[in-house]
Amino acid sequence: MTPIKTLVCLANSRKLSGRCVAGMVNDGSGEWVRPVSTRPNREVSAHERQYKDKSEPNVLDIITVPLLRPQPHDFQSENWLLDPNYYWVKTGRVGWNGLRRMEQHPDALWINGSSTYHGSNDRVPTEEAAALPDSLKLIRVTDLTLQVHTPGEMFGDQRMVLRAWFSYAGNRYILRVTDPEYELQYLAKPEGIYEIGDSFLTVSLGEPYEGYVYKLVAAIIERAKIQTGSRQ
C-alpha cells in the first residue's frame, strides 16, 4: 500500500532539469520530507509533481504526496522516493501563523567557516557534510536583502545571479537563491541590492559539487507578501 504524507510545501526550487520539492509534515512533529525521483540527482519532473489539473504545487500549499519508501542519501536524510503513478492533491494553505508554529531554531545553519568569493558561510566541505543529520531548515530572519549581480562578468559570463544576504544566530550569510518565483521576479531587475525584511527562509543543502556542499535559499516567504496574499 502506498504511504501518503500530508505536507506543508516549503520549497519548489530549481534543480537541474527539474525541481527540488520539500515540506514539513502537517502534524506538528517537525518532520521534513523531500520527495525524490529515481534519477541520478533525484530531481522531480513536472509530471511527477503536478496536481490532477496539471498545476504546480506552490509554497504554503498543504499537499498529500504518495510515496514508496524512505530513501535517505548521505546528509539528505529527509528523502522519500515518490510514487510517480499518482497525482499530488492540494488540501489547503497555511499562513504566517502556521509558519510560526513550524519555525526552527538551529544554533547555526549547519557548519560555518567556509565561503565562496561572492558568498559568506555558504558551503560545507563534502567530508564534513557527510556527518550532518539533515539538509533542510525553516528559519525566520528580519534583515533579508537580495542582491542581483553578474559575478562572472569580468570573465565574459553575463549570467545574472540572485543572492540572499541575512544574519542568523550571530552569523552573516550570503547564499544563492534557487526559488524560481524570486529568480523570475528579481533577475528581470537592474543589478543592485533590494530590501526585503521580515521573512521565512527554507534553507537547503544541495548536491556535492567539486568538494563542497552548498547552502541554498530554496524558498523565500515574505511576511508582507503573505499579508497581501501575493505569495501564491
PDB file of C-alpha atoms in Angstrom:
ATOM      1  CA  MET A   1       0.000   0.000   0.000  1.00  0.00           C
ATOM      2  CA  THR A   2       1.368   3.405  -0.992  1.00  0.00           C
ATOM      3  CA  PRO A   3       2.111   5.555   2.084  1.00  0.00           C
ATOM      4  CA  ILE A   4       0.811   9.111   1.859  1.00  0.00           C
ATOM      5  CA  LYS A   5       2.301  12.089   3.677  1.00  0.00           C
ATOM      6  CA  THR A   6       0.450  15.374   4.132  1.00  0.00           C
ATOM      7  CA  LEU A   7       2.974  18.191   3.872  1.00  0.00           C
ATOM      8  CA  VAL A   8       3.123  21.950   4.035  1.00  0.00           C
ATOM      9  CA  CYS A   9       5.085  22.746   0.871  1.00  0.00           C
ATOM     10  CA  LEU A  10       8.086  24.841   1.908  1.00  0.00           C
ATOM     11  CA  ALA A  11      10.129  24.612  -1.306  1.00  0.00           C
ATOM     12  CA  ASN A  12       9.600  24.022  -5.012  1.00  0.00           C
ATOM     13  CA  SER A  13      13.011  25.164  -6.114  1.00  0.00           C
ATOM     14  CA  ARG A  14      15.072  24.937  -9.261  1.00  0.00           C
ATOM     15  CA  LYS A  15      17.276  21.846  -9.585  1.00  0.00           C
ATOM     16  CA  LEU A  16      18.924  20.846 -12.872  1.00  0.00           C
ATOM     17  CA  SER A  17      16.161  19.958 -15.362  1.00  0.00           C
ATOM     18  CA  GLY A  18      13.524  19.569 -12.639  1.00  0.00           C
ATOM     19  CA  ARG A  19      12.700  20.755  -9.164  1.00  0.00           C
ATOM     20  CA  CYS A  20      13.532  20.053  -5.543  1.00  0.00           C
ATOM     21  CA  VAL A  21      10.265  19.907  -3.615  1.00  0.00           C
ATOM     22  CA  ALA A  22      10.266  19.703   0.161  1.00  0.00           C
ATOM     23  CA  GLY A  23       7.847  20.219   3.000  1.00  0.00           C
ATOM     24  CA  MET A  24       7.162  19.664   6.646  1.00  0.00           C
ATOM     25  CA  VAL A  25       4.607  17.067   7.720  1.00  0.00           C
ATOM     26  CA  ASN A  26       1.433  18.880   8.756  1.00  0.00           C
ATOM     27  CA  ASP A  27       1.139  17.298  12.197  1.00  0.00           C
ATOM     28  CA  GLY A  28       3.338  19.476  14.393  1.00  0.00           C
ATOM     29  CA  SER A  29       6.126  16.878  14.519  1.00  0.00           C
ATOM     30  CA  GLY A  30       8.669  18.990  12.632  1.00  0.00           C
ATOM     31  CA  GLU A  31       9.396  16.081  10.279  1.00  0.00           C
ATOM     32  CA  TRP A  32      10.722  17.119   6.874  1.00  0.00           C
ATOM     33  CA  VAL A  33      10.041  15.161   3.683  1.00  0.00           C
ATOM     34  CA  ARG A  34      11.755  15.682   0.336  1.00  0.00           C
ATOM     35  CA  PRO A  35      10.050  13.605  -2.385  1.00  0.00           C
ATOM     36  CA  VAL A  36      12.705  12.401  -4.849  1.00  0.00           C
ATOM     37  CA  SER A  37      12.798  10.516  -8.137  1.00  0.00           C
ATOM     38  CA  THR A  38      14.952   7.617  -9.317  1.00  0.00           C
ATOM     39  CA  ARG A  39      17.138   9.935 -11.452  1.00  0.00           C
ATOM     40  CA  PRO A  40      20.848  10.155 -10.557  1.00  0.00           C
ATOM     41  CA  ASN A  41      20.387  13.606  -8.977  1.00  0.00           C
ATOM     42  CA  ARG A  42      16.886  12.842  -7.670  1.00  0.00           C
ATOM     43  CA  GLU A  43      15.178  15.943  -9.144  1.00  0.00           C
ATOM     44  CA  VAL A  44      11.382  15.843  -9.580  1.00  0.00           C
ATOM     45  CA  SER A  45       9.872  16.340 -13.052  1.00  0.00           C
ATOM     46  CA  ALA A  46       6.813  18.465 -13.871  1.00  0.00           C
ATOM     47  CA  HIS A  47       4.772  15.304 -14.484  1.00  0.00           C
ATOM     48  CA  GLU A  48       5.753  13.786 -11.135  1.00  0.00           C
ATOM     49  CA  ARG A  49       4.863  16.808  -9.025  1.00  0.00           C
ATOM     50  CA  GLN A  50       1.642  18.009 -10.635  1.00  0.00           C
ATOM     51  CA  TYR A  51      -1.922  18.130  -9.401  1.00  0.00           C
ATOM     52  CA  LYS A  52      -4.699  16.466 -11.407  1.00  0.00           C
ATOM     53  CA  ASP A  53      -5.457  19.786 -13.149  1.00  0.00           C
ATOM     54  CA  LYS A  54      -1.771  19.879 -14.261  1.00  0.00           C
ATOM     55  CA  SER A  55      -0.942  22.842 -11.999  1.00  0.00           C
ATOM     56  CA  GLU A  56       2.156  23.101  -9.800  1.00  0.00           C
ATOM     57  CA  PRO A  57       2.386  22.899  -6.010  1.00  0.00           C
ATOM     58  CA  ASN A  58       3.064  26.341  -4.586  1.00  0.00           C
ATOM     59  CA  VAL A  59       4.954  27.208  -1.431  1.00  0.00           C
ATOM     60  CA  LEU A  60       2.495  27.172   1.513  1.00  0.00           C
ATOM     61  CA  ASP A  61       0.131  24.676  -0.149  1.00  0.00           C
ATOM     62  CA  ILE A  62      -0.916  21.770   2.049  1.00  0.00           C
ATOM     63  CA  ILE A  63      -0.431  18.725  -0.162  1.00  0.00           C
ATOM     64  CA  THR A  64      -0.823  14.971   0.066  1.00  0.00           C
ATOM     65  CA  VAL A  65       2.048  13.159  -1.637  1.00  0.00           C
ATOM     66  CA  PRO A  66       2.024   9.416  -2.475  1.00  0.00           C
ATOM     67  CA  LEU A  67       5.376   7.883  -1.570  1.00  0.00           C
ATOM     68  CA  LEU A  68       7.010   4.471  -1.828  1.00  0.00           C
ATOM     69  CA  ARG A  69       9.650   4.315   0.888  1.00  0.00           C
ATOM     70  CA  PRO A  70      12.286   6.357   2.730  1.00  0.00           C
ATOM     71  CA  GLN A  71      15.402   6.823   0.630  1.00  0.00           C
ATOM     72  CA  PRO A  72      17.938   8.819   2.644  1.00  0.00           C
ATOM     73  CA  HIS A  73      21.097   9.814   0.805  1.00  0.00           C
ATOM     74  CA  ASP A  74      24.088  10.894   2.916  1.00  0.00           C
ATOM     75  CA  PHE A  75      23.090  14.091   4.763  1.00  0.00           C
ATOM     76  CA  GLN A  76      19.784  14.292   2.841  1.00  0.00           C
ATOM     77  CA  SER A  77      18.048  12.187   5.469  1.00  0.00           C
ATOM     78  CA  GLU A  78      14.629  13.631   4.553  1.00  0.00           C
ATOM     79  CA  ASN A  79      14.417  11.955   1.127  1.00  0.00           C
ATOM     80  CA  TRP A  80      11.463   9.714   0.258  1.00  0.00           C
ATOM     81  CA  LEU A  81      11.054   8.006  -3.110  1.00  0.00           C
ATOM     82  CA  LEU A  82       7.871   9.347  -4.717  1.00  0.00           C
ATOM     83  CA  ASP A  83       5.247   7.198  -6.418  1.00  0.00           C
ATOM     84  CA  PRO A  84       5.009   8.566  -9.998  1.00  0.00           C
ATOM     85  CA  ASN A  85       1.716   6.773 -10.681  1.00  0.00           C
ATOM     86  CA  TYR A  86      -0.454   9.112  -8.611  1.00  0.00           C
ATOM     87  CA  TYR A  87      -1.239  12.822  -8.671  1.00  0.00           C
ATOM     88  CA  TRP A  88      -0.451  15.031  -5.715  1.00  0.00           C
ATOM     89  CA  VAL A  89      -3.509  16.627  -4.050  1.00  0.00           C
ATOM     90  CA  LYS A  90      -3.828  20.124  -2.609  1.00  0.00           C
ATOM     91  CA  THR A  91      -5.956  20.202   0.539  1.00  0.00           C
ATOM     92  CA  GLY A  92      -5.409  23.770   1.813  1.00  0.00           C
ATOM     93  CA  ARG A  93      -2.968  26.594   2.551  1.00  0.00           C
ATOM     94  CA  VAL A  94      -1.125  27.890   5.598  1.00  0.00           C
ATOM     95  CA  GLY A  95      -0.413  31.488   6.555  1.00  0.00           C
ATOM     96  CA  TRP A  96       2.093  33.391   8.667  1.00  0.00           C
ATOM     97  CA  ASN A  97       0.844  31.989  11.973  1.00  0.00           C
ATOM     98  CA  GLY A  98       1.171  28.465  10.591  1.00  0.00           C
ATOM     99  CA  LEU A  99       4.778  29.186   9.640  1.00  0.00           C
ATOM    100  CA  ARG A 100       5.490  30.482  13.136  1.00  0.00           C
ATOM    101  CA  ARG A 101       4.375  27.139  14.546  1.00  0.00           C
ATOM    102  CA  MET A 102       6.795  25.325  12.221  1.00  0.00           C
ATOM    103  CA  GLU A 103       9.752  27.691  12.720  1.00  0.00           C
ATOM    104  CA  GLN A 104      13.032  26.028  13.652  1.00  0.00           C
ATOM    105  CA  HIS A 105      15.758  27.491  15.859  1.00  0.00           C
ATOM    106  CA  PRO A 106      19.087  25.867  14.988  1.00  0.00           C
ATOM    107  CA  ASP A 107      22.228  27.275  16.582  1.00  0.00           C
ATOM    108  CA  ALA A 108      23.675  27.729  13.076  1.00  0.00           C
ATOM    109  CA  LEU A 109      22.991  26.725   9.500  1.00  0.00           C
ATOM    110  CA  TRP A 110      24.978  23.519   9.823  1.00  0.00           C
ATOM    111  CA  ILE A 111      28.747  24.216   9.747  1.00  0.00           C
ATOM    112  CA  ASN A 112      30.102  27.723   9.194  1.00  0.00           C
ATOM    113  CA  GLY A 113      33.540  28.940   8.213  1.00  0.00           C
ATOM    114  CA  SER A 114      33.758  28.146   4.505  1.00  0.00           C
ATOM    115  CA  SER A 115      32.779  30.749   1.913  1.00  0.00           C
ATOM    116  CA  THR A 116      32.910  31.290  -1.825  1.00  0.00           C
ATOM    117  CA  TYR A 117      34.298  34.532  -3.289  1.00  0.00           C
ATOM    118  CA  HIS A 118      30.836  36.128  -3.514  1.00  0.00           C
ATOM    119  CA  GLY A 119      29.217  34.301  -0.575  1.00  0.00           C
ATOM    120  CA  SER A 120      29.503  34.088   3.180  1.00  0.00           C
ATOM    121  CA  ASN A 121      29.252  30.843   5.160  1.00  0.00           C
ATOM    122  CA  ASP A 122      27.656  29.387   2.026  1.00  0.00           C
ATOM    123  CA  ARG A 123      29.299  25.979   1.739  1.00  0.00           C
ATOM    124  CA  VAL A 124      30.476  22.961   3.732  1.00  0.00           C
ATOM    125  CA  PRO A 125      33.357  20.638   2.727  1.00  0.00           C
ATOM    126  CA  THR A 126      31.896  17.373   1.471  1.00  0.00           C
ATOM    127  CA  GLU A 127      33.730  15.242   4.036  1.00  0.00           C
ATOM    128  CA  GLU A 128      32.241  17.328   6.875  1.00  0.00           C
ATOM    129  CA  ALA A 129      28.759  17.377   5.317  1.00  0.00           C
ATOM    130  CA  ALA A 130      28.676  13.576   5.207  1.00  0.00           C
ATOM    131  CA  ALA A 131      28.246  13.503   9.001  1.00  0.00           C
ATOM    132  CA  LEU A 132      25.378  16.024   9.122  1.00  0.00           C
ATOM    133  CA  PRO A 133      21.993  14.677  10.274  1.00  0.00           C
ATOM    134  CA  ASP A 134      19.774  16.720   7.955  1.00  0.00           C
ATOM    135  CA  SER A 135      19.668  19.093   4.990  1.00  0.00           C
ATOM    136  CA  LEU A 136      16.614  21.350   5.443  1.00  0.00           C
ATOM    137  CA  LYS A 137      15.835  24.213   7.819  1.00  0.00           C
ATOM    138  CA  LEU A 138      12.962  26.688   8.128  1.00  0.00           C
ATOM    139  CA  ILE A 139      14.184  29.875   9.797  1.00  0.00           C
ATOM    140  CA  ARG A 140      12.893  33.394  10.280  1.00  0.00           C
ATOM    141  CA  VAL A 141      15.073  36.425   9.534  1.00  0.00           C
ATOM    142  CA  THR A 142      14.256  40.117   9.896  1.00  0.00           C
ATOM    143  CA  ASP A 143      17.016  41.725   7.829  1.00  0.00           C
ATOM    144  CA  LEU A 144      16.756  39.958   4.462  1.00  0.00           C
ATOM    145  CA  THR A 145      18.129  41.756   1.408  1.00  0.00           C
ATOM    146  CA  LEU A 146      18.500  40.376  -2.109  1.00  0.00           C
ATOM    147  CA  GLN A 147      21.461  41.049  -4.396  1.00  0.00           C
ATOM    148  CA  VAL A 148      21.178  40.912  -8.188  1.00  0.00           C
ATOM    149  CA  HIS A 149      24.610  40.807  -9.805  1.00  0.00           C
ATOM    150  CA  THR A 150      26.746  39.321 -12.571  1.00  0.00           C
ATOM    151  CA  PRO A 151      29.589  37.575 -10.707  1.00  0.00           C
ATOM    152  CA  GLY A 152      31.341  36.256 -13.845  1.00  0.00           C
ATOM    153  CA  GLU A 153      31.212  39.478 -15.837  1.00  0.00           C
ATOM    154  CA  MET A 154      34.986  40.020 -15.844  1.00  0.00           C
ATOM    155  CA  PHE A 155      35.347  36.581 -17.439  1.00  0.00           C
ATOM    156  CA  GLY A 156      32.760  37.221 -20.133  1.00  0.00           C
ATOM    157  CA  ASP A 157      29.914  35.418 -18.321  1.00  0.00           C
ATOM    158  CA  GLN A 158      26.864  37.683 -18.470  1.00  0.00           C
ATOM    159  CA  ARG A 159      24.548  35.452 -16.442  1.00  0.00           C
ATOM    160  CA  MET A 160      22.871  37.261 -13.554  1.00  0.00           C
ATOM    161  CA  VAL A 161      22.661  35.642 -10.135  1.00  0.00           C
ATOM    162  CA  LEU A 162      20.380  36.220  -7.151  1.00  0.00           C
ATOM    163  CA  ARG A 163      21.806  36.021  -3.633  1.00  0.00           C
ATOM    164  CA  ALA A 164      20.200  36.412  -0.215  1.00  0.00           C
ATOM    165  CA  TRP A 165      22.001  38.425   2.478  1.00  0.00           C
ATOM    166  CA  PHE A 166      20.898  37.948   6.085  1.00  0.00           C
ATOM    167  CA  SER A 167      22.108  37.391   9.622  1.00  0.00           C
ATOM    168  CA  TYR A 168      21.097  34.449  11.762  1.00  0.00           C
ATOM    169  CA  ALA A 169      22.181  33.424  15.282  1.00  0.00           C
ATOM    170  CA  GLY A 170      25.053  35.905  15.212  1.00  0.00           C
ATOM    171  CA  ASN A 171      26.436  34.825  11.830  1.00  0.00           C
ATOM    172  CA  ARG A 172      26.364  36.547   8.447  1.00  0.00           C
ATOM    173  CA  TYR A 173      25.157  34.561   5.434  1.00  0.00           C
ATOM    174  CA  ILE A 174      25.216  35.285   1.711  1.00  0.00           C
ATOM    175  CA  LEU A 175      23.597  32.352  -0.124  1.00  0.00           C
ATOM    176  CA  ARG A 176      22.454  31.623  -3.673  1.00  0.00           C
ATOM    177  CA  VAL A 177      18.690  31.727  -4.193  1.00  0.00           C
ATOM    178  CA  THR A 178      17.033  28.890  -6.133  1.00  0.00           C
ATOM    179  CA  ASP A 179      13.414  29.936  -5.518  1.00  0.00           C
ATOM    180  CA  PRO A 180      12.132  30.201  -9.130  1.00  0.00           C
ATOM    181  CA  GLU A 181       9.459  32.774  -8.270  1.00  0.00           C
ATOM    182  CA  TYR A 182      12.060  35.153  -6.867  1.00  0.00           C
ATOM    183  CA  GLU A 183      14.559  34.440  -9.635  1.00  0.00           C
ATOM    184  CA  LEU A 184      11.924  35.289 -12.242  1.00  0.00           C
ATOM    185  CA  GLN A 185      10.985  38.499 -10.458  1.00  0.00           C
ATOM    186  CA  TYR A 186      14.397  39.821  -9.435  1.00  0.00           C
ATOM    187  CA  LEU A 187      16.638  38.724 -12.301  1.00  0.00           C
ATOM    188  CA  ALA A 188      14.479  40.948 -14.518  1.00  0.00           C
ATOM    189  CA  LYS A 189      15.523  43.946 -12.402  1.00  0.00           C
ATOM    190  CA  PRO A 190      18.710  46.045 -12.657  1.00  0.00           C
ATOM    191  CA  GLU A 191      21.750  44.932 -10.696  1.00  0.00           C
ATOM    192  CA  GLY A 192      21.614  46.134  -7.120  1.00  0.00           C
ATOM    193  CA  ILE A 193      20.515  45.465  -3.549  1.00  0.00           C
ATOM    194  CA  TYR A 194      16.823  45.119  -2.693  1.00  0.00           C
ATOM    195  CA  GLU A 195      15.495  45.377   0.857  1.00  0.00           C
ATOM    196  CA  ILE A 196      13.008  42.641   1.786  1.00  0.00           C
ATOM    197  CA  GLY A 197      12.849  42.470   5.593  1.00  0.00           C
ATOM    198  CA  ASP A 198      10.889  40.048   7.772  1.00  0.00           C
ATOM    199  CA  SER A 199      10.733  36.653   6.043  1.00  0.00           C
ATOM    200  CA  PHE A 200      10.878  32.931   6.499  1.00  0.00           C
ATOM    201  CA  LEU A 201      13.558  31.097   4.528  1.00  0.00           C
ATOM    202  CA  THR A 202      13.773  27.451   3.600  1.00  0.00           C
ATOM    203  CA  VAL A 203      17.497  26.719   3.504  1.00  0.00           C
ATOM    204  CA  SER A 204      18.695  23.513   1.873  1.00  0.00           C
ATOM    205  CA  LEU A 205      21.968  21.698   1.360  1.00  0.00           C
ATOM    206  CA  GLY A 206      22.436  20.906  -2.327  1.00  0.00           C
ATOM    207  CA  GLU A 207      24.237  18.083  -4.089  1.00  0.00           C
ATOM    208  CA  PRO A 208      28.036  17.794  -3.634  1.00  0.00           C
ATOM    209  CA  TYR A 209      29.995  19.791  -6.213  1.00  0.00           C
ATOM    210  CA  GLU A 210      33.776  19.955  -6.562  1.00  0.00           C
ATOM    211  CA  GLY A 211      34.458  19.073  -2.945  1.00  0.00           C
ATOM    212  CA  TYR A 212      31.732  21.149  -1.321  1.00  0.00           C
ATOM    213  CA  VAL A 213      28.043  21.088  -0.456  1.00  0.00           C
ATOM    214  CA  TYR A 214      26.372  24.459  -0.952  1.00  0.00           C
ATOM    215  CA  LYS A 215      23.748  26.100   1.244  1.00  0.00           C
ATOM    216  CA  LEU A 216      20.869  27.372  -0.884  1.00  0.00           C
ATOM    217  CA  VAL A 217      17.825  29.521  -0.182  1.00  0.00           C
ATOM    218  CA  ALA A 218      15.204  27.229  -1.683  1.00  0.00           C
ATOM    219  CA  ALA A 219      12.233  29.426  -0.758  1.00  0.00           C
ATOM    220  CA  ILE A 220      11.615  32.973   0.410  1.00  0.00           C
ATOM    221  CA  ILE A 221       8.343  33.662   2.211  1.00  0.00           C
ATOM    222  CA  GLU A 222       7.939  37.382   2.835  1.00  0.00           C
ATOM    223  CA  ARG A 223       5.687  38.480   5.642  1.00  0.00           C
ATOM    224  CA  ALA A 224       4.498  41.425   3.533  1.00  0.00           C
ATOM    225  CA  LYS A 225       3.511  39.150   0.638  1.00  0.00           C
ATOM    226  CA  ILE A 226       1.564  36.757   2.858  1.00  0.00           C
ATOM    227  CA  GLN A 227      -0.340  39.653   4.433  1.00  0.00           C
ATOM    228  CA  THR A 228      -1.320  40.983   0.989  1.00  0.00           C
ATOM    229  CA  GLY A 229      -1.970  37.494  -0.416  1.00  0.00           C
ATOM    230  CA  SER A 230       0.564  37.936  -3.218  1.00  0.00           C
ATOM    231  CA  ARG A 231       2.694  34.874  -2.423  1.00  0.00           C
ATOM    232  CA  GLN A 232       0.823  32.253  -4.468  1.00  0.00           C
TER     233      GLN A 232
END
